[in-house]
Short mmCIF file of C-alpha atoms in Angstrom, two decimals:
data_model
loop_
_atom_site.label_atom_id
_atom_site.label_comp_id
_atom_site.label_asym_id
_atom_site.label_seq_id
_atom_site.Cartn_x
_atom_site.Cartn_y
_atom_site.Cartn_z
CA UNK A 1 -0.01 0.02 0.00
CA UNK A 2 1.65 3.22 -1.23
CA UNK A 3 0.61 6.41 0.63
CA UNK A 4 1.89 9.90 -0.30
CA UNK A 5 1.52 12.85 2.02
CA UNK A 6 2.18 16.50 0.93
CA UNK A 7 3.09 19.30 3.24
CA UNK A 8 4.44 22.78 3.18
CA UNK A 9 1.59 24.60 1.46
CA UNK A 10 0.22 27.82 2.83
CA UNK A 11 -0.47 31.57 2.17
CA UNK A 12 2.38 33.59 0.66
CA UNK A 13 2.61 37.13 -0.84
CA UNK A 14 3.64 37.72 -4.46
CA UNK A 15 7.34 37.25 -4.95
CA UNK A 16 7.54 34.90 -2.02
CA UNK A 17 8.75 31.25 -1.78
CA UNK A 18 7.44 28.03 -0.52
CA UNK A 19 8.98 24.57 -0.22
CA UNK A 20 6.71 21.60 -0.56
CA UNK A 21 7.43 18.13 0.69
CA UNK A 22 6.08 14.76 -0.20
CA UNK A 23 6.71 11.77 2.03
CA UNK A 24 5.85 8.16 1.20
CA UNK A 25 4.98 5.06 2.99
CA UNK A 26 5.22 1.70 1.16
CA UNK A 27 7.29 3.25 -1.42
CA UNK A 28 10.95 4.32 -2.12
CA UNK A 29 11.05 7.42 -4.37
CA UNK A 30 14.41 6.43 -5.94
CA UNK A 31 12.76 3.38 -7.47
CA UNK A 32 10.34 5.29 -9.67
CA UNK A 33 9.43 8.73 -11.21
CA UNK A 34 7.87 11.22 -8.85
CA UNK A 35 6.13 14.32 -10.05
CA UNK A 36 4.26 17.44 -8.82
CA UNK A 37 1.03 18.50 -10.43
CA UNK A 38 -1.27 21.33 -9.50
CA UNK A 39 -4.98 22.17 -9.96
CA UNK A 40 -6.35 25.65 -9.77
CA UNK A 41 -10.10 26.21 -9.36
CA UNK A 42 -11.97 25.45 -12.44
CA UNK A 43 -8.86 24.30 -14.30
CA UNK A 44 -7.52 20.97 -15.23
CA UNK A 45 -4.72 19.40 -13.30
CA UNK A 46 -1.37 20.28 -14.88
CA UNK A 47 2.21 19.00 -14.76
CA UNK A 48 4.66 21.19 -12.79
CA UNK A 49 7.71 19.03 -12.38
CA UNK A 50 9.08 15.43 -12.04
CA UNK A 51 12.12 13.49 -11.21
CA UNK A 52 12.99 10.07 -12.75
CA UNK A 53 14.27 7.32 -10.57
CA UNK A 54 17.73 8.18 -11.76
CA UNK A 55 17.38 11.79 -10.52
CA UNK A 56 16.70 13.53 -13.96
CA UNK A 57 14.48 16.58 -13.48
CA UNK A 58 11.63 17.57 -15.78
CA UNK A 59 9.72 20.86 -15.72
CA UNK A 60 6.61 22.19 -17.17
CA UNK A 61 6.30 25.54 -18.64
CA UNK A 62 4.69 27.07 -15.49
CA UNK A 63 7.53 26.43 -13.17
CA UNK A 64 10.58 26.54 -15.43
CA UNK A 65 13.24 28.79 -14.01
CA UNK A 66 11.26 29.32 -10.76
CA UNK A 67 10.66 25.87 -9.39
CA UNK A 68 13.18 23.21 -8.48
CA UNK A 69 12.36 19.62 -7.74
CA UNK A 70 14.72 17.69 -5.47
CA UNK A 71 14.87 14.32 -3.78
CA UNK A 72 16.44 13.26 -0.50
CA UNK A 73 16.99 9.42 -0.69
CA UNK A 74 17.94 9.17 3.05
CA UNK A 75 14.81 10.76 4.25
CA UNK A 76 12.80 9.33 1.24
CA UNK A 77 11.16 12.63 0.52
CA UNK A 78 10.74 14.68 -2.61
CA UNK A 79 10.60 18.45 -2.57
CA UNK A 80 9.33 21.29 -4.62
CA UNK A 81 11.03 24.54 -4.08
CA UNK A 82 9.00 27.32 -5.46
CA UNK A 83 10.31 30.94 -5.83
CA UNK A 84 8.99 34.07 -7.25
CA UNK A 85 5.46 33.08 -6.80
CA UNK A 86 2.56 34.88 -8.37
CA UNK A 87 -1.21 34.62 -7.77
CA UNK A 88 -1.29 32.41 -10.94
CA UNK A 89 0.48 29.77 -8.94
CA UNK A 90 -2.37 29.46 -6.60
CA UNK A 91 -3.68 25.84 -6.64
CA UNK A 92 -3.71 22.53 -4.84
CA UNK A 93 -0.40 20.74 -5.47
CA UNK A 94 -0.33 17.10 -5.65
CA UNK A 95 2.49 14.55 -5.38
CA UNK A 96 2.27 11.58 -7.64
CA UNK A 97 4.31 8.45 -8.46
CA UNK A 98 4.63 6.69 -11.78
CA UNK A 99 5.67 3.03 -11.22
CA UNK A 100 5.19 2.03 -14.89
CA UNK A 101 6.68 3.31 -18.14
CA UNK A 102 5.63 6.23 -20.33
CA UNK A 103 6.18 10.00 -20.31
CA UNK A 104 7.04 11.67 -17.06
CA UNK A 105 4.80 14.67 -18.33
CA UNK A 106 1.60 12.76 -18.75
CA UNK A 107 -0.83 12.72 -15.94
CA UNK A 108 -2.41 9.51 -16.78
CA UNK A 109 0.83 7.61 -16.33
CA UNK A 110 0.73 8.28 -12.55
CA UNK A 111 -0.86 5.58 -10.50
CA UNK A 112 -0.29 6.89 -6.93
CA UNK A 113 -1.42 10.27 -5.63
CA UNK A 114 -1.40 12.27 -2.52
CA UNK A 115 -4.27 14.40 -1.16
CA UNK A 116 -2.66 17.68 -2.11
CA UNK A 117 -1.66 20.71 -0.22
CA UNK A 118 -3.03 24.22 -0.85
CA UNK A 119 -0.84 26.94 -2.02
CA UNK A 120 -2.21 30.37 -2.10
CA UNK A 121 -0.36 33.44 -3.39
CA UNK A 122 -1.78 36.75 -2.55
CA UNK A 123 -1.41 39.94 -4.65
#
């Protein structure tokens, strides 16, 4: 049984930073790809960033240059460092794991999901 738990969300002003964490039980992050997705009200869930089992990062257009995905194997956690936040980054952010093959960008390839953590950026 794989369980993913996100934390670190909250309220931040425009230009601020947040660091999200994803912890897992029943899974080792270094064995598969892990991604962050986000979903804003009234919008579809979108890809933010991913890291392959080998540590290769992938970024969506929304976070490129501002967000950094990282992994700590000792602690078995995946992080998303978000800088220069704007109100457009307001969303629920989800951690997800892909244990099979396929594109790291494709939401349908991810088979385990956390409950999400709310990020709100005020103007």
